[in-house]
Structures are given as structure tokens and as C-alpha cells.
Amino acid sequence: MLTGTAPSTQLVRRVNAGAMLKAMRGAGVVTGTDLMASTGLSRATVISICDELVQLGWLQELENQRGAGDYVKGRPARRFVFDDSAASVIGIDIGANKITAIVADMAGKSLSQVTMPFRAYNVPADERADVLDRIAADALEKAGESADSVLAVSVGVAAPVSRDGQVLTAQEFWKSFDVRRIVSERHGWQVLLENDANLAALAEGWQGTAQGVDNLVVMLAGDRLGSGILESGRLLHGQLGGFGELGYLDNLEGVGDTYGIAHYAAMWGREALDEDAASMLRALCGGDPTALTAEMVFKAAADGDAAARKALDRVAHRMARVIGSISTLVNPELVVIAGGVAASAHALIPEIGKQLPAFTFTPPRLTTSALGDGIVSLGAIRHALDYVEEHALDLYPASLPKHAGAS
């Protein structure tokens, strides 16, 4: 009986400490009473954990109200403030063509964002690792943070990831690139791995248009389609981490593969251009259809070009089938189209919404993300902060150089 009591008590204390850090991040100066109200914990628990977090360097205790010159009756309240600068986290999005990294403080405030391309589509693992090193160093320098300040690094990858952070599918891009091992060995950082669309869902629910939405699908919809799914506010993984994988689209009538909006807008724009030589698409691509991009098609459609509109109507119809199939399976309140294509894809929303009831009895609300290309890296920041909260009593920002004098 006693054997199980200590670990259980320790687990509860860790959970309570994480809840208090979550409540204090970005909240400014708070009292024990404030923390009791926001966490539901008892005064004794709140004060005990505050004392421990002060000792570890997470919190600073300020003068009480009476000492600060504010008269109060009875025992003056102890006041605490979370040290946003106690340490940092890094969020990284590793794509096939580029890497994006964000460095953030403990309040989740972005201190820097850096994007660096790979030399080619499929460079060797060592070269990828070197690019990752350079971008991390560059992002830390721009943020004014040292490598020793980093408590966790979260990395988003375009592949299914298991609950314990292993890439499940031996895709060509990942066969020789064990990013967790490489980053951990080179820097000694705690490295977390997660699917990129899952991280996009975390970002959208945290700082995007989906704040307050508990049942959510976020679709990365650029060159390829990927989906992250929140149900009752919880990110779903499935047995092996494959929840939300869209390989079934290969067999879905009217869809046929997992290529995304950017791919088909350009492809069907070229087909429309072949049928309408007078289209303004010809001028936009300089007379070379192979140079036509999705952005050109969206621009021409916005200017009233019939050929471009025809191409985008086909894209909207295809996306209605995709979203309809997902909505039938998981019944979300909201579907957010995200990634680099999101700003342009807003033009597709009315037509997708018009066609959606033909493919599902439970059509969700539709919108596009405003978080841009950095959405996966931003979700990685949220992922890393969640880890820090969960392990607050095991991590010691006070031991870092800038806290060397903390007790």
C-alpha cells in the first residue's frame, strides 16, 4: 500500500505544478488567492508548490502588498510572478524543401523566426542535420538566447508519429535522418517529435481562428494534404499515431490521391489555359504554361478570368469531397485550411461550403488560417511548452547561467 502512495503523491504534485504554471504564464503578478481560484487547488497546496517553483527558478516572489506600500488588513497576501525569461523552447518544422524554426520564451512569446531552404529536395542526412544546426543557432542568436537556455525542442515532420515520438512510416525522406537522436546528441536538448498537421491543429487552437473550438480539423493543404484532429479539446493519435492520415483518399471517388490545393490549382490552371488561349494566365506565366503557379491562378480568378475560375471550381469541388469524407468520420465543428496556401484558399471557402452538404450530413463551419507558413513551428512551441509544464518539477531553469545566483 505504501509503495504506491509516494509515486501517486508525486504524480499529483507534478500535475498540480503544471496547472499552476499554465495559470501563471502571461498572467502578470498573482496572489495565492488568484491561483486558488484559477486552479481549484487548496491554499496549502498552492503556497507549497509556489515555494518549490521559486526555489527552482520558475517564479519570483515580490514584496507583499503592505511592504509595497498598499495597506491591507490582516495578513498581507504573498505575490508571485512567473519568470517568462527563465528559459526558452524551440519549435521546428522540417519540410522536404526547407526548415522553419521559432524560439519562444516561457510565456509562448515568439522571440525569433528563421526559415532556411535545403540545397535540393532530397539531400543527405548529414547535410540536413547541418542545416538544422545552422537554423537553430541563427534563431537563438536572433532571439538573444543561449543554447543552454533551451529546455525542450519540438520538431514537426510530414509523417505519422507514434505516441512515443517515433516516425512510423519509413518514407524516403526519413530513412537516414533520425532527427531526435541527431539533435539530442549534438546539443543535449530534450527533443520531441510530432506529426506536422497535429502541430498545426495545436497552433490553431492556441493562437488561431479556432480558439475555444474543442472539435476541430486543421488541414495542411499546400502541395500535399494532411490533417490534425482535436476531439473534445484533445489531440487524437490512434493506436500507432496514424489518426488523421489521409492515405484513404487514394481510393475516394473524385479525389484519388493526397495532393493538395497548390498542386491542383496549378495543374488544372494549365489545362484551363490550353482550352482558353485568351486567358490572362498566359501573360502571368510569361507564355510558358509549365511556369504557371497556384498563386497566378488565384490572382487571375480574383481579377475575373474565366479559365482560372474554372480551375478553382474544380479544386473547390475536390476539397468538398475531401472535407465531406473527414466530416462524416469525425464530425468536427470547424475545419481550418492552413499552411502557405491558406491566404489564397480563402477564395475557395464559399464554393466548398456550397457543395459540402452533398458529401456529408454533418457539414462543419469552414475557414482559413491566419497563422501563415509558421503554423507548424508555432504548434511545436505549444507542444514544447506542454512538455515543460508537465515536467516543471524536473526542469531547473535556476541552474542555467543567467540564474546562477538563484537559490
Short mmCIF file of C-alpha atoms in Angstrom, two decimals:
data_model
loop_
_atom_site.label_atom_id
_atom_site.label_comp_id
_atom_site.label_asym_id
_atom_site.label_seq_id
_atom_site.Cartn_x
_atom_site.Cartn_y
_atom_site.Cartn_z
CA MET A 1 0.00 0.00 0.00
CA LEU A 2 2.70 2.47 1.00
CA THR A 3 4.73 1.50 -2.07
CA GLY A 4 2.14 3.04 -4.38
CA THR A 5 1.43 6.09 -2.25
CA ALA A 6 4.63 8.08 -2.76
CA PRO A 7 4.67 7.82 -6.57
CA SER A 8 0.96 8.71 -6.65
CA THR A 9 1.54 11.73 -4.42
CA GLN A 10 4.50 12.78 -6.54
CA LEU A 11 2.43 12.45 -9.73
CA VAL A 12 -0.36 14.59 -8.28
CA ARG A 13 2.17 17.21 -7.25
CA ARG A 14 3.64 17.30 -10.76
CA VAL A 15 0.17 17.70 -12.27
CA ASN A 16 -0.64 20.50 -9.82
CA ALA A 17 2.65 22.27 -10.57
CA GLY A 18 1.91 22.10 -14.31
CA ALA A 19 -1.57 23.51 -13.74
CA MET A 20 -0.13 26.40 -11.76
CA LEU A 21 2.48 27.20 -14.43
CA LYS A 22 -0.25 27.20 -17.06
CA ALA A 23 -2.32 29.60 -14.95
CA MET A 24 0.62 31.93 -14.28
CA ARG A 25 2.11 32.17 -17.78
CA GLY A 26 1.40 35.64 -19.08
CA ALA A 27 -0.86 36.47 -16.11
CA GLY A 28 1.45 39.03 -14.51
CA VAL A 29 1.51 39.35 -10.74
CA VAL A 30 -0.77 36.88 -8.94
CA THR A 31 -1.51 36.01 -5.33
CA GLY A 32 -2.14 32.68 -3.71
CA THR A 33 -5.85 33.52 -3.75
CA ASP A 34 -5.71 34.15 -7.50
CA LEU A 35 -4.07 30.76 -8.06
CA MET A 36 -6.61 29.01 -5.85
CA ALA A 37 -9.38 30.48 -7.97
CA SER A 38 -7.78 29.60 -11.32
CA THR A 39 -6.63 26.06 -10.44
CA GLY A 40 -9.12 24.90 -7.81
CA LEU A 41 -6.25 23.86 -5.52
CA SER A 42 -6.15 24.42 -1.78
CA ARG A 43 -4.20 27.29 -0.24
CA ALA A 44 -1.72 24.90 1.40
CA THR A 45 -1.05 23.18 -1.94
CA VAL A 46 -0.72 26.46 -3.83
CA ILE A 47 1.73 28.01 -1.36
CA SER A 48 3.78 24.82 -1.04
CA ILE A 49 4.18 24.48 -4.83
CA CYS A 50 4.88 28.22 -5.22
CA ASP A 51 7.72 27.89 -2.72
CA GLU A 52 9.14 24.98 -4.68
CA LEU A 53 8.79 26.78 -8.02
CA VAL A 54 10.51 29.86 -6.57
CA GLN A 55 13.39 27.67 -5.43
CA LEU A 56 13.64 26.08 -8.88
CA GLY A 57 13.68 29.48 -10.58
CA TRP A 58 10.27 29.40 -12.28
CA LEU A 59 8.68 32.07 -10.08
CA GLN A 60 9.80 35.27 -8.42
CA GLU A 61 8.24 36.33 -5.13
CA LEU A 62 7.57 40.04 -4.89
CA GLU A 63 7.13 42.25 -1.85
CA ASN A 64 3.74 41.75 -0.26
CA GLN A 65 1.14 44.50 -0.58
CA ARG A 66 1.95 46.02 2.78
CA GLY A 67 5.67 46.08 2.04
CA ALA A 68 4.96 47.70 -1.31
CA GLY A 69 3.03 50.49 0.41
CA ASP A 70 -0.52 49.21 -0.16
CA TYR A 71 -2.32 48.96 3.17
CA VAL A 72 -4.26 45.71 3.75
CA LYS A 73 -6.00 44.38 6.81
CA GLY A 74 -4.87 41.08 8.29
CA ARG A 75 -2.07 39.00 6.90
CA PRO A 76 -0.78 40.54 3.64
CA ALA A 77 -1.04 38.33 0.56
CA ARG A 78 2.13 36.83 -0.91
CA ARG A 79 2.61 37.88 -4.51
CA PHE A 80 4.29 35.90 -7.26
CA VAL A 81 5.16 36.45 -10.89
CA PHE A 82 6.10 33.82 -13.45
CA ASP A 83 9.56 34.39 -14.95
CA ASP A 84 8.84 34.37 -18.67
CA SER A 85 12.56 34.64 -19.39
CA ALA A 86 13.54 31.72 -17.15
CA ALA A 87 14.33 29.57 -20.21
CA SER A 88 13.33 29.06 -23.84
CA VAL A 89 11.87 26.45 -26.16
CA ILE A 90 12.32 25.87 -29.89
CA GLY A 91 9.67 24.80 -32.40
CA ILE A 92 10.92 23.39 -35.72
CA ASP A 93 9.09 22.44 -38.92
CA ILE A 94 11.16 20.16 -41.16
CA GLY A 95 9.75 20.00 -44.67
CA ALA A 96 11.07 18.39 -47.80
CA ASN A 97 12.43 21.71 -49.11
CA LYS A 98 13.06 23.90 -46.06
CA ILE A 99 13.20 24.20 -42.28
CA THR A 100 11.44 26.84 -40.19
CA ALA A 101 12.40 27.42 -36.55
CA ILE A 102 10.84 29.61 -33.86
CA VAL A 103 12.40 30.40 -30.49
CA ALA A 104 9.94 31.39 -27.75
CA ASP A 105 10.08 32.29 -24.08
CA MET A 106 8.16 30.51 -21.33
CA ALA A 107 5.06 32.62 -21.97
CA GLY A 108 4.98 31.34 -25.55
CA LYS A 109 6.03 34.71 -26.96
CA SER A 110 7.95 34.29 -30.22
CA LEU A 111 11.42 35.79 -29.93
CA SER A 112 12.61 34.94 -33.45
CA GLN A 113 11.58 33.03 -36.57
CA VAL A 114 14.00 31.82 -39.23
CA THR A 115 13.44 29.83 -42.43
CA MET A 116 16.27 28.13 -44.31
CA PRO A 117 15.94 26.09 -47.55
CA PHE A 118 17.67 22.82 -48.33
CA ARG A 119 20.03 22.85 -51.30
CA ALA A 120 17.92 20.22 -53.04
CA TYR A 121 14.75 18.19 -52.47
CA ASN A 122 16.42 15.07 -51.07
CA VAL A 123 19.78 15.99 -49.53
CA PRO A 124 21.79 13.51 -47.40
CA ALA A 125 21.04 13.15 -43.69
CA ASP A 126 24.29 14.81 -42.57
CA GLU A 127 23.57 17.85 -44.71
CA ARG A 128 20.03 18.09 -43.33
CA ALA A 129 21.45 17.90 -39.82
CA ASP A 130 23.94 20.68 -40.61
CA VAL A 131 21.14 22.91 -41.93
CA LEU A 132 19.17 22.16 -38.77
CA ASP A 133 22.18 23.16 -36.65
CA ARG A 134 22.61 26.42 -38.55
CA ILE A 135 18.98 27.42 -38.35
CA ALA A 136 18.77 26.64 -34.63
CA ALA A 137 21.92 28.67 -33.95
CA ASP A 138 20.65 31.54 -36.10
CA ALA A 139 17.23 31.55 -34.41
CA LEU A 140 18.81 31.53 -30.93
CA GLU A 141 21.19 34.35 -31.83
CA LYS A 142 18.35 36.49 -33.19
CA ALA A 143 16.31 35.75 -30.07
CA GLY A 144 19.19 36.73 -27.81
CA GLU A 145 19.11 33.32 -26.11
CA SER A 146 21.89 30.82 -25.42
CA ALA A 147 21.78 27.13 -26.32
CA ASP A 148 21.88 26.36 -22.58
CA SER A 149 18.58 28.16 -22.08
CA VAL A 150 16.65 25.62 -24.18
CA LEU A 151 14.51 23.25 -22.10
CA ALA A 152 12.72 21.47 -24.94
CA VAL A 153 12.70 21.29 -28.73
CA SER A 154 9.64 20.08 -30.63
CA VAL A 155 10.01 19.02 -34.26
CA GLY A 156 7.19 18.62 -36.79
CA VAL A 157 7.55 16.06 -39.58
CA ALA A 158 5.34 15.16 -42.55
CA ALA A 159 4.88 11.55 -41.44
CA PRO A 160 2.87 9.56 -38.88
CA VAL A 161 4.49 9.72 -35.44
CA SER A 162 3.82 7.24 -32.63
CA ARG A 163 2.88 8.24 -29.10
CA ASP A 164 6.49 7.75 -28.01
CA GLY A 165 7.80 10.04 -30.76
CA GLN A 166 8.94 7.57 -33.43
CA VAL A 167 8.31 8.07 -37.16
CA LEU A 168 6.12 5.14 -38.18
CA THR A 169 6.43 5.22 -41.95
CA ALA A 170 9.87 4.59 -43.45
CA GLN A 171 9.47 7.36 -46.02
CA GLU A 172 12.49 8.08 -48.16
CA PHE A 173 12.98 11.48 -46.52
CA TRP A 174 13.29 9.95 -43.03
CA LYS A 175 15.13 6.69 -43.70
CA SER A 176 18.52 8.07 -42.75
CA PHE A 177 17.51 11.10 -40.68
CA ASP A 178 16.88 10.23 -37.01
CA VAL A 179 16.25 13.83 -36.03
CA ARG A 180 15.63 13.11 -32.34
CA ARG A 181 18.92 11.29 -31.92
CA ILE A 182 20.92 13.77 -34.01
CA VAL A 183 19.65 16.90 -32.23
CA SER A 184 19.89 15.31 -28.80
CA GLU A 185 23.46 14.08 -29.36
CA ARG A 186 24.66 17.37 -30.86
CA HIS A 187 23.06 19.71 -28.33
CA GLY A 188 21.90 17.68 -25.34
CA TRP A 189 18.38 19.08 -25.72
CA GLN A 190 15.16 17.24 -24.90
CA VAL A 191 13.71 16.57 -28.37
CA LEU A 192 10.03 15.85 -29.04
CA LEU A 193 8.70 14.63 -32.38
CA GLU A 194 5.16 15.10 -33.71
CA ASN A 195 3.26 14.98 -36.98
CA ASP A 196 3.19 18.38 -38.68
CA ALA A 197 -0.60 18.51 -39.15
CA ASN A 198 -1.10 17.62 -35.47
CA LEU A 199 1.12 20.55 -34.53
CA ALA A 200 -0.84 22.79 -36.89
CA ALA A 201 -4.01 21.81 -35.00
CA LEU A 202 -2.36 22.69 -31.67
CA ALA A 203 -1.31 26.08 -33.07
CA GLU A 204 -4.73 26.89 -34.49
CA GLY A 205 -6.47 26.03 -31.23
CA TRP A 206 -3.90 28.03 -29.26
CA GLN A 207 -3.47 31.26 -31.24
CA GLY A 208 -5.56 30.90 -34.39
CA THR A 209 -9.14 31.23 -35.55
CA ALA A 210 -10.07 28.02 -33.72
CA GLN A 211 -9.51 29.34 -30.19
CA GLY A 212 -12.30 27.97 -28.00
CA VAL A 213 -13.25 25.25 -30.50
CA ASP A 214 -12.98 21.76 -29.00
CA ASN A 215 -13.88 19.67 -32.06
CA LEU A 216 -11.58 20.72 -34.85
CA VAL A 217 -9.87 19.56 -38.04
CA VAL A 218 -6.90 21.52 -39.39
CA MET A 219 -5.83 20.64 -42.90
CA LEU A 220 -2.38 21.42 -44.26
CA ALA A 221 -3.37 21.78 -47.89
CA GLY A 222 -0.41 23.06 -49.93
CA ASP A 223 1.33 20.55 -52.19
CA ARG A 224 0.03 17.66 -50.06
CA LEU A 225 -2.95 17.17 -47.76
CA GLY A 226 -2.57 16.34 -44.10
CA SER A 227 -4.95 16.65 -41.17
CA GLY A 228 -4.68 17.15 -37.41
CA ILE A 229 -7.78 16.45 -35.36
CA LEU A 230 -8.91 17.69 -31.95
CA GLU A 231 -11.85 15.97 -30.27
CA SER A 232 -13.21 17.48 -27.04
CA GLY A 233 -10.05 19.59 -26.98
CA ARG A 234 -7.76 16.55 -27.13
CA LEU A 235 -5.33 15.80 -29.95
CA LEU A 236 -6.11 12.36 -31.37
CA HIS A 237 -3.34 9.93 -32.30
CA GLY A 238 -4.93 6.48 -32.63
CA GLN A 239 -3.25 3.21 -31.68
CA LEU A 240 0.01 3.84 -33.56
CA GLY A 241 -0.16 7.57 -34.21
CA GLY A 242 -1.89 7.38 -37.58
CA PHE A 243 -5.17 9.11 -36.69
CA GLY A 244 -5.94 11.72 -39.34
CA GLU A 245 -3.71 10.15 -42.00
CA LEU A 246 -5.32 10.68 -45.41
CA GLY A 247 -4.00 7.75 -47.44
CA TYR A 248 -7.59 6.56 -47.90
CA LEU A 249 -8.08 9.48 -50.33
CA ASP A 250 -6.28 7.36 -52.93
CA ASN A 251 -9.47 5.29 -53.05
CA LEU A 252 -12.03 8.09 -52.66
CA GLU A 253 -14.05 8.76 -55.81
CA GLY A 254 -13.38 12.20 -57.25
CA VAL A 255 -10.19 12.65 -55.21
CA GLY A 256 -7.74 9.84 -55.97
CA ASP A 257 -4.62 10.99 -54.11
CA THR A 258 -3.32 13.25 -51.34
CA TYR A 259 -2.04 16.12 -53.47
CA GLY A 260 -3.19 19.49 -52.18
CA ILE A 261 -4.69 22.76 -53.32
CA ALA A 262 -1.47 24.28 -54.67
CA HIS A 263 -0.74 21.20 -56.79
CA TYR A 264 -4.19 21.02 -58.39
CA ALA A 265 -4.69 24.76 -58.80
CA ALA A 266 -1.53 24.88 -60.92
CA MET A 267 -2.25 21.65 -62.82
CA TRP A 268 -5.87 22.49 -63.64
CA GLY A 269 -4.87 26.08 -64.39
CA ARG A 270 -2.54 24.76 -67.10
CA GLU A 271 -5.36 22.62 -68.50
CA ALA A 272 -7.72 25.61 -68.50
CA LEU A 273 -5.08 27.70 -70.24
CA ASP A 274 -4.83 25.12 -73.02
CA GLU A 275 -8.58 25.44 -73.56
CA ASP A 276 -8.64 29.26 -73.41
CA ALA A 277 -5.69 30.87 -75.17
CA ALA A 278 -7.05 34.35 -74.35
CA SER A 279 -6.84 33.77 -70.61
CA MET A 280 -4.78 36.26 -68.61
CA LEU A 281 -2.99 33.21 -67.19
CA ARG A 282 -0.83 33.25 -70.31
CA ALA A 283 0.53 36.69 -69.53
CA LEU A 284 1.06 35.83 -65.87
CA CYS A 285 3.19 32.80 -66.70
CA GLY A 286 5.06 34.58 -69.50
CA GLY A 287 3.62 32.30 -72.15
CA ASP A 288 5.16 29.22 -70.52
CA PRO A 289 2.38 27.03 -69.03
CA THR A 290 4.96 24.99 -67.11
CA ALA A 291 5.81 28.17 -65.16
CA LEU A 292 2.20 28.64 -64.02
CA THR A 293 1.81 28.59 -60.23
CA ALA A 294 -1.17 28.30 -57.92
CA GLU A 295 -0.71 31.93 -56.87
CA MET A 296 -1.07 33.01 -60.51
CA VAL A 297 -4.31 31.05 -60.85
CA PHE A 298 -5.79 32.58 -57.69
CA LYS A 299 -4.75 36.07 -58.85
CA ALA A 300 -6.31 35.63 -62.28
CA ALA A 301 -9.53 34.27 -60.76
CA ALA A 302 -9.72 37.26 -58.40
CA ASP A 303 -9.43 39.52 -61.47
CA GLY A 304 -12.35 37.72 -63.14
CA ASP A 305 -10.52 35.37 -65.52
CA ALA A 306 -12.95 32.65 -66.62
CA ALA A 307 -10.30 29.96 -67.18
CA ALA A 308 -8.81 30.49 -63.74
CA ARG A 309 -12.24 30.41 -62.13
CA LYS A 310 -12.99 27.14 -63.87
CA ALA A 311 -9.79 25.62 -62.48
CA LEU A 312 -10.56 26.79 -58.93
CA ASP A 313 -14.13 25.49 -59.15
CA ARG A 314 -12.65 22.05 -59.80
CA VAL A 315 -10.33 22.48 -56.79
CA ALA A 316 -13.27 23.53 -54.59
CA HIS A 317 -15.31 20.52 -55.69
CA ARG A 318 -12.43 18.17 -54.89
CA MET A 319 -11.86 19.78 -51.48
CA ALA A 320 -15.58 19.49 -50.71
CA ARG A 321 -15.27 15.72 -51.23
CA VAL A 322 -12.18 15.56 -49.01
CA ILE A 323 -13.69 17.64 -46.20
CA GLY A 324 -17.01 15.82 -46.53
CA SER A 325 -15.34 12.46 -46.00
CA ILE A 326 -13.44 13.65 -42.92
CA SER A 327 -16.55 15.33 -41.51
CA THR A 328 -18.57 12.16 -41.89
CA LEU A 329 -15.94 10.26 -39.91
CA VAL A 330 -15.15 12.69 -37.06
CA ASN A 331 -17.95 15.32 -37.14
CA PRO A 332 -15.90 18.46 -36.34
CA GLU A 333 -17.41 21.82 -35.53
CA LEU A 334 -14.81 23.62 -37.64
CA VAL A 335 -12.41 22.76 -40.46
CA VAL A 336 -9.47 25.14 -40.97
CA ILE A 337 -7.46 25.14 -44.19
CA ALA A 338 -3.89 26.01 -43.19
CA GLY A 339 -0.33 26.32 -44.45
CA GLY A 340 1.22 28.52 -47.11
CA VAL A 341 -1.86 28.21 -49.33
CA ALA A 342 -4.31 29.43 -46.67
CA ALA A 343 -4.40 33.11 -47.66
CA SER A 344 -5.29 32.25 -51.26
CA ALA A 345 -7.60 29.37 -50.33
CA HIS A 346 -9.99 31.78 -48.61
CA ALA A 347 -11.43 32.36 -52.09
CA LEU A 348 -12.48 28.68 -52.24
CA ILE A 349 -14.47 28.69 -48.99
CA PRO A 350 -17.87 29.85 -50.42
CA GLU A 351 -17.88 27.22 -53.17
CA ILE A 352 -16.64 24.44 -50.86
CA GLY A 353 -19.35 25.33 -48.36
CA LYS A 354 -22.00 25.34 -51.09
CA GLN A 355 -21.04 21.83 -52.25
CA LEU A 356 -20.26 20.29 -48.86
CA PRO A 357 -23.82 19.14 -47.98
CA ALA A 358 -23.69 16.82 -50.99
CA PHE A 359 -20.89 14.84 -49.32
CA THR A 360 -21.78 14.81 -45.62
CA PHE A 361 -24.88 15.05 -43.44
CA THR A 362 -22.85 16.98 -40.86
CA PRO A 363 -21.15 19.87 -42.71
CA PRO A 364 -18.83 21.87 -40.44
CA ARG A 365 -18.02 25.55 -40.46
CA LEU A 366 -15.12 26.38 -42.76
CA THR A 367 -12.36 28.95 -42.53
CA THR A 368 -8.72 29.51 -43.41
CA SER A 369 -5.81 30.01 -41.04
CA ALA A 370 -4.17 33.38 -40.50
CA LEU A 371 -1.02 31.84 -38.97
CA GLY A 372 0.83 31.53 -42.29
CA ASP A 373 3.85 29.34 -43.07
CA GLY A 374 4.93 29.29 -39.43
CA ILE A 375 1.88 27.38 -38.20
CA VAL A 376 3.69 24.05 -37.68
CA SER A 377 6.61 25.67 -35.86
CA LEU A 378 4.15 27.62 -33.71
CA GLY A 379 2.34 24.38 -32.85
CA ALA A 380 5.72 22.89 -31.99
CA ILE A 381 6.21 25.73 -29.48
CA ARG A 382 2.88 24.84 -27.88
CA HIS A 383 3.94 21.18 -27.82
CA ALA A 384 7.26 22.03 -26.14
CA LEU A 385 5.57 24.27 -23.56
CA ASP A 386 3.13 21.47 -22.73
CA TYR A 387 6.12 19.23 -22.06
CA VAL A 388 7.73 21.86 -19.83
CA GLU A 389 4.51 22.30 -17.84
CA GLU A 390 4.15 18.56 -17.40
CA HIS A 391 7.75 18.22 -16.15
CA ALA A 392 8.07 21.53 -14.33
CA LEU A 393 9.41 19.95 -11.14
CA ASP A 394 12.07 18.03 -13.09
CA LEU A 395 13.39 21.00 -15.07
CA TYR A 396 15.65 23.56 -13.49
CA PRO A 397 15.81 26.97 -15.17
CA ALA A 398 17.58 28.20 -12.00
CA SER A 399 20.60 26.08 -12.93
CA LEU A 400 21.09 27.98 -16.18
CA PRO A 401 23.86 30.61 -16.35
CA LYS A 402 21.57 33.64 -16.14
CA HIS A 403 20.02 32.20 -12.98
CA ALA A 404 23.29 31.20 -11.36
CA GLY A 405 22.55 33.34 -8.34
CA ALA A 406 19.08 31.91 -7.71
CA SER A 407 18.52 29.89 -4.58
#
